[in-house]
């Protein structure tokens, strides 16, 4: 069973540390443009949602690639781009429903999240907890638990009060 | 290969609509970046006697040297210019967090120097290599919120980072601000307004080369571990003291200022209520922001993962960041309605007004009203009752739009005090025209000294509060063992335990000098003090109590070296900070400032604290003068004039500054 990066947009503060950490890890420089995770912003500065590859069940990027440059890593389950094979045709970019794979402007090859070989840097440095690295099958469970947290807190309060 | 820096200074001439570029490497060795290079550029680019609103007065943006390099908490940019709010005008800077610093560097610029005056309302759009001057006629008259939204839509780029002024800056209000995301500061907005400059929008898509990215990531990891430990410690302490489990707001999330009541009233007992009166106030518990956030907090935001800027949602008012200072303002205005204070704060952010300055002025008016020195007639029918949020809000509208008494106040609170008559004038507490704000000086003489000798006015003066000891608090919270240890360390370091007692003068000059260097260095590197507090283990208050504050955090030093690939030592960084401080001083010396201008508001000397554990304390004038002399000697400044000496300039390699001052006869 693989782990995936789970995104909780409500917790994202828009600080950009995920982008910085990603580019430092992959490119050795601090450059959000070359980050594999990107924070999408609204016109209000306060709305921010991190977007990265969610490692789809049916990976359209892989399906459409004419040169078979995208394959699945057996260890992490991440779809990986072989930069040697990639011709920069942009079909993957067009196919991806999220915009999570793109042709990097400097080298004209596709880049995307590779889950840092099982230790994603973006998750590591996301102090607010908008990004977590969770077992695929647990995602629903974790989301539900988050959702009822507030409810259970209120219920607890009511129970305690009535007990008194 | 240059690591860490973007490499270029962008120079913009609004009068001629021209831009030019020069390498930043000419300045980096001596001043590193951020506030350091800004201050030297300010000295070099301005002529003495040119007023703040003159087109020739430069306004300089500088990115912190470590901003945009991935190190946690390096988010600050500095804005340097001549202050329109000081009387007489002098050096001014503001250092704020946000995403501008990194974005400037991604666009390729360490600093941006703006001069001249545009013919009509203009905004500047900087995108990588390109700089465009764009028509801002449609934006003129709009608040900063709308300006931000419209610019993002117009440029079709939600990622653009914006500095903007509101109506107050356009109307040349002397304490208008330049607003950016979560924070603004000193009143520099009028300088933009005088240049017909509504905003600057920056976007960069290039990266910053880092020499040793692996070390950078491992340093970050250590910082996060420290943060985790600090939070655990907080929880453990609360348990030991039998307090309820700390909420996330107690841990500093949401808005850090929300903890102000606990810190200033319960722990250190240095809060001030009303117009710098006493400590005791029955309603103080109602100003506990931590409780208020429980129902009002909407979402965390901020420029580093620590997310200190809490978005707050108040029904019927709106959603915005709750800043820190409004929590101080509550006590100053004796207000308990935090929702109302939020409304006023939001309004001030939109108009672009310094809320610290204006709220304190309203507190002053309320005092005058209470004493019968003014009536509602003097304030256009607005009754200045203590606790009235409406009085504050009315004043904000009037100042920003220059209506009625607001028109006079817009030219500075000193002008209004003068107009209200000699009785009112006598009660107006200010230093260099800026109203004293409500950080207690009388029980903390270190802060008094720090403010007196500061190179600028308007923001907090650097002094390390935490390195002092609050005996009553330590006893109350069962930390007597730590207290004894701290006193022992103080005896060893300073020769007397009084060094760490806030109201004693012993050793304060050396502590203030160290703090100044530490703060300036943070501003140079772009390091957020707050983030440092949370991420640095060496900052642990208990460990440091009774010693000299470390001016360079070991982790900051290793970050600097890992990023730049240089191999500098602590001394190099400190000397750069000292050099910066001296250039700022030299700017003011060139303007004619002397020792006599190093003052604090008279009231701190004359009015004793009226209640609380520090009742009766004042700042002793003679002792302040003595401490000033001691500090000048430590710095290598002449004790009579307060000017840095020839030897000091030479020691710091500031020969060009020395030459200029000699030419003007301002060198001994």
mmCIF file of C-alpha atoms in Angstrom, chain B residues 301-513:
data_model
loop_
_atom_site.group_PDB
_atom_site.id
_atom_site.type_symbol
_atom_site.label_atom_id
_atom_site.label_comp_id
_atom_site.label_asym_id
_atom_site.label_seq_id
_atom_site.Cartn_x
_atom_site.Cartn_y
_atom_site.Cartn_z
ATOM 1 C CA UNK B 301 -1.881 32.848 7.466
ATOM 2 C CA UNK B 302 1.581 34.332 7.489
ATOM 3 C CA UNK B 303 4.836 34.543 5.660
ATOM 4 C CA UNK B 304 6.620 31.595 7.252
ATOM 5 C CA UNK B 305 5.282 28.227 8.445
ATOM 6 C CA UNK B 306 4.850 29.649 11.914
ATOM 7 C CA UNK B 307 1.836 31.594 10.627
ATOM 8 C CA UNK B 308 1.671 34.339 13.231
ATOM 9 C CA UNK B 309 -0.820 36.417 11.248
ATOM 10 C CA UNK B 310 -4.264 35.163 12.079
ATOM 11 C CA UNK B 311 -7.172 35.839 9.780
ATOM 12 C CA UNK B 312 -10.116 36.879 11.831
ATOM 13 C CA UNK B 313 -13.746 36.953 10.823
ATOM 14 C CA UNK B 314 -16.110 39.284 12.616
ATOM 15 C CA UNK B 315 -19.774 39.143 11.594
ATOM 16 C CA UNK B 316 -20.906 42.390 10.042
ATOM 17 C CA UNK B 317 -17.359 43.703 9.762
ATOM 18 C CA UNK B 318 -15.354 41.405 7.557
ATOM 19 C CA UNK B 319 -12.329 39.197 7.298
ATOM 20 C CA UNK B 320 -8.817 40.492 7.735
ATOM 21 C CA UNK B 321 -5.596 39.856 9.536
ATOM 22 C CA UNK B 322 -5.733 40.850 13.184
ATOM 23 C CA UNK B 323 -2.546 42.693 13.895
ATOM 24 C CA UNK B 324 -0.719 42.686 17.207
ATOM 25 C CA UNK B 325 -0.777 46.278 18.220
ATOM 26 C CA UNK B 326 -4.571 46.686 18.485
ATOM 27 C CA UNK B 327 -4.422 44.607 21.640
ATOM 28 C CA UNK B 328 -2.219 47.292 23.229
ATOM 29 C CA UNK B 329 -4.607 49.937 21.907
ATOM 30 C CA UNK B 330 -7.449 48.369 23.875
ATOM 31 C CA UNK B 331 -5.792 49.354 27.146
ATOM 32 C CA UNK B 332 -4.794 52.756 25.882
ATOM 33 C CA UNK B 333 -8.361 53.593 24.929
ATOM 34 C CA UNK B 334 -9.827 51.584 27.834
ATOM 35 C CA UNK B 335 -11.835 49.657 25.279
ATOM 36 C CA UNK B 336 -13.216 46.195 25.905
ATOM 37 C CA UNK B 337 -15.019 45.680 22.617
ATOM 38 C CA UNK B 338 -12.401 43.779 20.616
ATOM 39 C CA UNK B 339 -14.759 43.445 17.627
ATOM 40 C CA UNK B 340 -14.941 47.221 17.439
ATOM 41 C CA UNK B 341 -11.173 47.516 17.701
ATOM 42 C CA UNK B 342 -10.879 45.029 14.857
ATOM 43 C CA UNK B 343 -13.229 47.160 12.795
ATOM 44 C CA UNK B 344 -11.085 50.246 13.417
ATOM 45 C CA UNK B 345 -7.888 48.341 12.661
ATOM 46 C CA UNK B 346 -9.273 47.043 9.416
ATOM 47 C CA UNK B 347 -10.272 50.549 8.460
ATOM 48 C CA UNK B 348 -6.784 51.836 9.207
ATOM 49 C CA UNK B 349 -5.210 49.067 7.128
ATOM 50 C CA UNK B 350 -7.493 49.995 4.264
ATOM 51 C CA UNK B 351 -6.832 53.732 4.482
ATOM 52 C CA UNK B 352 -3.176 53.024 5.203
ATOM 53 C CA UNK B 353 -2.730 54.687 8.579
ATOM 54 C CA UNK B 354 -0.323 53.794 11.361
ATOM 55 C CA UNK B 355 -2.684 52.376 13.974
ATOM 56 C CA UNK B 356 -0.215 52.640 16.827
ATOM 57 C CA UNK B 357 0.232 56.347 16.260
ATOM 58 C CA UNK B 358 -3.408 57.220 15.704
ATOM 59 C CA UNK B 359 -4.815 55.139 18.551
ATOM 60 C CA UNK B 360 -2.380 56.714 20.963
ATOM 61 C CA UNK B 361 -3.393 60.154 19.722
ATOM 62 C CA UNK B 362 -7.049 59.325 20.341
ATOM 63 C CA UNK B 363 -6.088 58.184 23.841
ATOM 64 C CA UNK B 364 -4.480 61.614 24.309
ATOM 65 C CA UNK B 365 -7.668 63.330 23.116
ATOM 66 C CA UNK B 366 -9.724 61.211 25.506
ATOM 67 C CA UNK B 367 -7.509 62.321 28.374
ATOM 68 C CA UNK B 368 -7.947 65.971 27.391
ATOM 69 C CA UNK B 369 -11.706 65.453 27.124
ATOM 70 C CA UNK B 370 -11.862 63.825 30.544
ATOM 71 C CA UNK B 371 -9.904 66.718 32.076
ATOM 72 C CA UNK B 372 -12.160 69.248 30.390
ATOM 73 C CA UNK B 373 -9.315 70.780 28.406
ATOM 74 C CA UNK B 374 -11.220 70.089 25.201
ATOM 75 C CA UNK B 375 -14.909 69.613 24.501
ATOM 76 C CA UNK B 376 -16.701 67.738 21.747
ATOM 77 C CA UNK B 377 -16.610 71.016 19.796
ATOM 78 C CA UNK B 378 -12.856 70.674 19.336
ATOM 79 C CA UNK B 379 -13.338 67.304 17.685
ATOM 80 C CA UNK B 380 -16.215 68.205 15.361
ATOM 81 C CA UNK B 381 -18.863 67.023 17.777
ATOM 82 C CA UNK B 382 -17.311 63.621 18.418
ATOM 83 C CA UNK B 383 -17.300 63.041 22.194
ATOM 84 C CA UNK B 384 -13.937 61.597 23.190
ATOM 85 C CA UNK B 385 -15.192 59.256 25.887
ATOM 86 C CA UNK B 386 -12.875 56.594 27.247
ATOM 87 C CA UNK B 387 -13.581 53.242 25.649
ATOM 88 C CA UNK B 388 -15.460 54.672 22.706
ATOM 89 C CA UNK B 389 -14.663 52.739 19.564
ATOM 90 C CA UNK B 390 -16.831 55.125 17.589
ATOM 91 C CA UNK B 391 -14.582 58.037 18.571
ATOM 92 C CA UNK B 392 -11.611 56.105 17.194
ATOM 93 C CA UNK B 393 -13.395 55.167 13.979
ATOM 94 C CA UNK B 394 -14.661 58.723 13.413
ATOM 95 C CA UNK B 395 -11.130 60.040 13.883
ATOM 96 C CA UNK B 396 -9.763 57.519 11.389
ATOM 97 C CA UNK B 397 -12.242 58.663 8.712
ATOM 98 C CA UNK B 398 -11.505 62.318 9.379
ATOM 99 C CA UNK B 399 -7.738 61.934 9.275
ATOM 100 C CA UNK B 400 -7.613 59.795 6.137
ATOM 101 C CA UNK B 401 -9.895 62.161 4.236
ATOM 102 C CA UNK B 402 -8.498 65.313 5.879
ATOM 103 C CA UNK B 403 -11.913 66.426 7.132
ATOM 104 C CA UNK B 404 -12.423 68.836 10.056
ATOM 105 C CA UNK B 405 -10.008 68.357 12.942
ATOM 106 C CA UNK B 406 -8.622 65.381 11.041
ATOM 107 C CA UNK B 407 -7.074 67.801 8.585
ATOM 108 C CA UNK B 408 -4.921 69.290 11.338
ATOM 109 C CA UNK B 409 -4.158 65.916 12.865
ATOM 110 C CA UNK B 410 -3.114 64.605 9.452
ATOM 111 C CA UNK B 411 -0.169 67.003 9.634
ATOM 112 C CA UNK B 412 0.947 65.248 12.779
ATOM 113 C CA UNK B 413 -0.420 65.003 16.328
ATOM 114 C CA UNK B 414 2.005 67.725 17.429
ATOM 115 C CA UNK B 415 0.258 70.199 15.106
ATOM 116 C CA UNK B 416 -3.098 69.318 16.650
ATOM 117 C CA UNK B 417 -1.711 69.616 20.188
ATOM 118 C CA UNK B 418 -0.388 73.076 19.350
ATOM 119 C CA UNK B 419 -3.747 74.120 17.958
ATOM 120 C CA UNK B 420 -5.603 72.909 21.048
ATOM 121 C CA UNK B 421 -3.741 75.395 23.242
ATOM 122 C CA UNK B 422 -0.899 75.472 25.762
ATOM 123 C CA UNK B 423 -2.660 73.271 28.322
ATOM 124 C CA UNK B 424 -3.176 70.528 25.782
ATOM 125 C CA UNK B 425 0.294 70.996 24.381
ATOM 126 C CA UNK B 426 1.797 70.476 27.820
ATOM 127 C CA UNK B 427 0.121 67.086 28.076
ATOM 128 C CA UNK B 428 1.267 65.969 24.635
ATOM 129 C CA UNK B 429 3.927 63.352 25.093
ATOM 130 C CA UNK B 430 6.250 62.982 22.174
ATOM 131 C CA UNK B 431 9.802 62.570 21.063
ATOM 132 C CA UNK B 432 10.696 64.263 17.785
ATOM 133 C CA UNK B 433 7.039 64.888 17.089
ATOM 134 C CA UNK B 434 5.999 61.294 17.428
ATOM 135 C CA UNK B 435 3.541 60.475 20.143
ATOM 136 C CA UNK B 436 4.878 58.166 22.822
ATOM 137 C CA UNK B 437 3.313 54.766 22.495
ATOM 138 C CA UNK B 438 2.216 52.471 25.211
ATOM 139 C CA UNK B 439 5.236 50.319 25.871
ATOM 140 C CA UNK B 440 6.139 51.062 29.448
ATOM 141 C CA UNK B 441 9.469 52.857 29.857
ATOM 142 C CA UNK B 442 9.240 53.865 33.498
ATOM 143 C CA UNK B 443 9.619 50.340 34.813
ATOM 144 C CA UNK B 444 12.008 49.417 32.004
ATOM 145 C CA UNK B 445 14.810 51.894 31.745
ATOM 146 C CA UNK B 446 16.615 49.826 29.123
ATOM 147 C CA UNK B 447 13.774 50.599 26.725
ATOM 148 C CA UNK B 448 13.972 54.268 27.631
ATOM 149 C CA UNK B 449 17.663 54.346 26.743
ATOM 150 C CA UNK B 450 17.101 52.304 23.572
ATOM 151 C CA UNK B 451 14.425 54.728 22.407
ATOM 152 C CA UNK B 452 16.465 57.821 23.216
ATOM 153 C CA UNK B 453 19.455 56.737 21.149
ATOM 154 C CA UNK B 454 17.563 54.970 18.362
ATOM 155 C CA UNK B 455 18.446 56.035 14.830
ATOM 156 C CA UNK B 456 14.806 56.408 13.941
ATOM 157 C CA UNK B 457 11.482 56.804 15.647
ATOM 158 C CA UNK B 458 8.148 55.157 15.192
ATOM 159 C CA UNK B 459 8.713 51.458 15.600
ATOM 160 C CA UNK B 460 9.820 49.506 18.596
ATOM 161 C CA UNK B 461 13.309 50.394 19.764
ATOM 162 C CA UNK B 462 15.629 47.443 20.038
ATOM 163 C CA UNK B 463 16.072 46.083 23.500
ATOM 164 C CA UNK B 464 15.940 42.563 24.764
ATOM 165 C CA UNK B 465 13.110 42.507 27.236
ATOM 166 C CA UNK B 466 13.304 38.766 27.867
ATOM 167 C CA UNK B 467 16.831 39.061 29.138
ATOM 168 C CA UNK B 468 15.543 41.019 32.064
ATOM 169 C CA UNK B 469 14.022 39.346 35.036
ATOM 170 C CA UNK B 470 10.534 39.915 36.432
ATOM 171 C CA UNK B 471 11.015 38.823 39.990
ATOM 172 C CA UNK B 472 7.382 38.807 41.090
ATOM 173 C CA UNK B 473 6.400 36.700 38.118
ATOM 174 C CA UNK B 474 9.212 34.224 38.627
ATOM 175 C CA UNK B 475 8.280 33.818 42.281
ATOM 176 C CA UNK B 476 4.600 33.452 41.494
ATOM 177 C CA UNK B 477 5.201 30.806 38.888
ATOM 178 C CA UNK B 478 7.593 28.824 41.057
ATOM 179 C CA UNK B 479 10.732 29.621 39.119
ATOM 180 C CA UNK B 480 12.817 30.705 42.085
ATOM 181 C CA UNK B 481 15.586 28.283 41.254
ATOM 182 C CA UNK B 482 15.904 29.683 37.737
ATOM 183 C CA UNK B 483 15.839 33.180 39.159
ATOM 184 C CA UNK B 484 18.734 32.488 41.495
ATOM 185 C CA UNK B 485 20.743 30.958 38.672
ATOM 186 C CA UNK B 486 20.050 33.987 36.492
ATOM 187 C CA UNK B 487 21.236 36.338 39.205
ATOM 188 C CA UNK B 488 24.415 34.281 39.592
ATOM 189 C CA UNK B 489 25.047 34.480 35.867
ATOM 190 C CA UNK B 490 24.365 38.218 35.892
ATOM 191 C CA UNK B 491 26.891 38.717 38.670
ATOM 192 C CA UNK B 492 29.433 36.825 36.646
ATOM 193 C CA UNK B 493 28.710 38.631 33.364
ATOM 194 C CA UNK B 494 28.081 42.165 34.569
ATOM 195 C CA UNK B 495 29.414 42.216 38.112
ATOM 196 C CA UNK B 496 25.955 42.939 39.520
ATOM 197 C CA UNK B 497 22.605 41.223 39.582
ATOM 198 C CA UNK B 498 20.954 44.591 39.009
ATOM 199 C CA UNK B 499 21.926 44.294 35.346
ATOM 200 C CA UNK B 500 18.875 42.131 34.695
ATOM 201 C CA UNK B 501 16.432 44.062 36.845
ATOM 202 C CA UNK B 502 14.353 46.160 34.427
ATOM 203 C CA UNK B 503 14.199 49.375 36.466
ATOM 204 C CA UNK B 504 17.871 49.477 37.453
ATOM 205 C CA UNK B 505 20.313 51.363 35.224
ATOM 206 C CA UNK B 506 23.325 49.127 35.782
ATOM 207 C CA UNK B 507 24.824 47.635 32.603
ATOM 208 C CA UNK B 508 21.935 48.816 30.420
ATOM 209 C CA UNK B 509 24.188 50.647 27.911
ATOM 210 C CA UNK B 510 26.122 47.524 26.947
ATOM 211 C CA UNK B 511 22.908 45.489 26.800
ATOM 212 C CA UNK B 512 21.247 48.100 24.613
ATOM 213 C CA UNK B 513 24.214 48.236 22.245
#
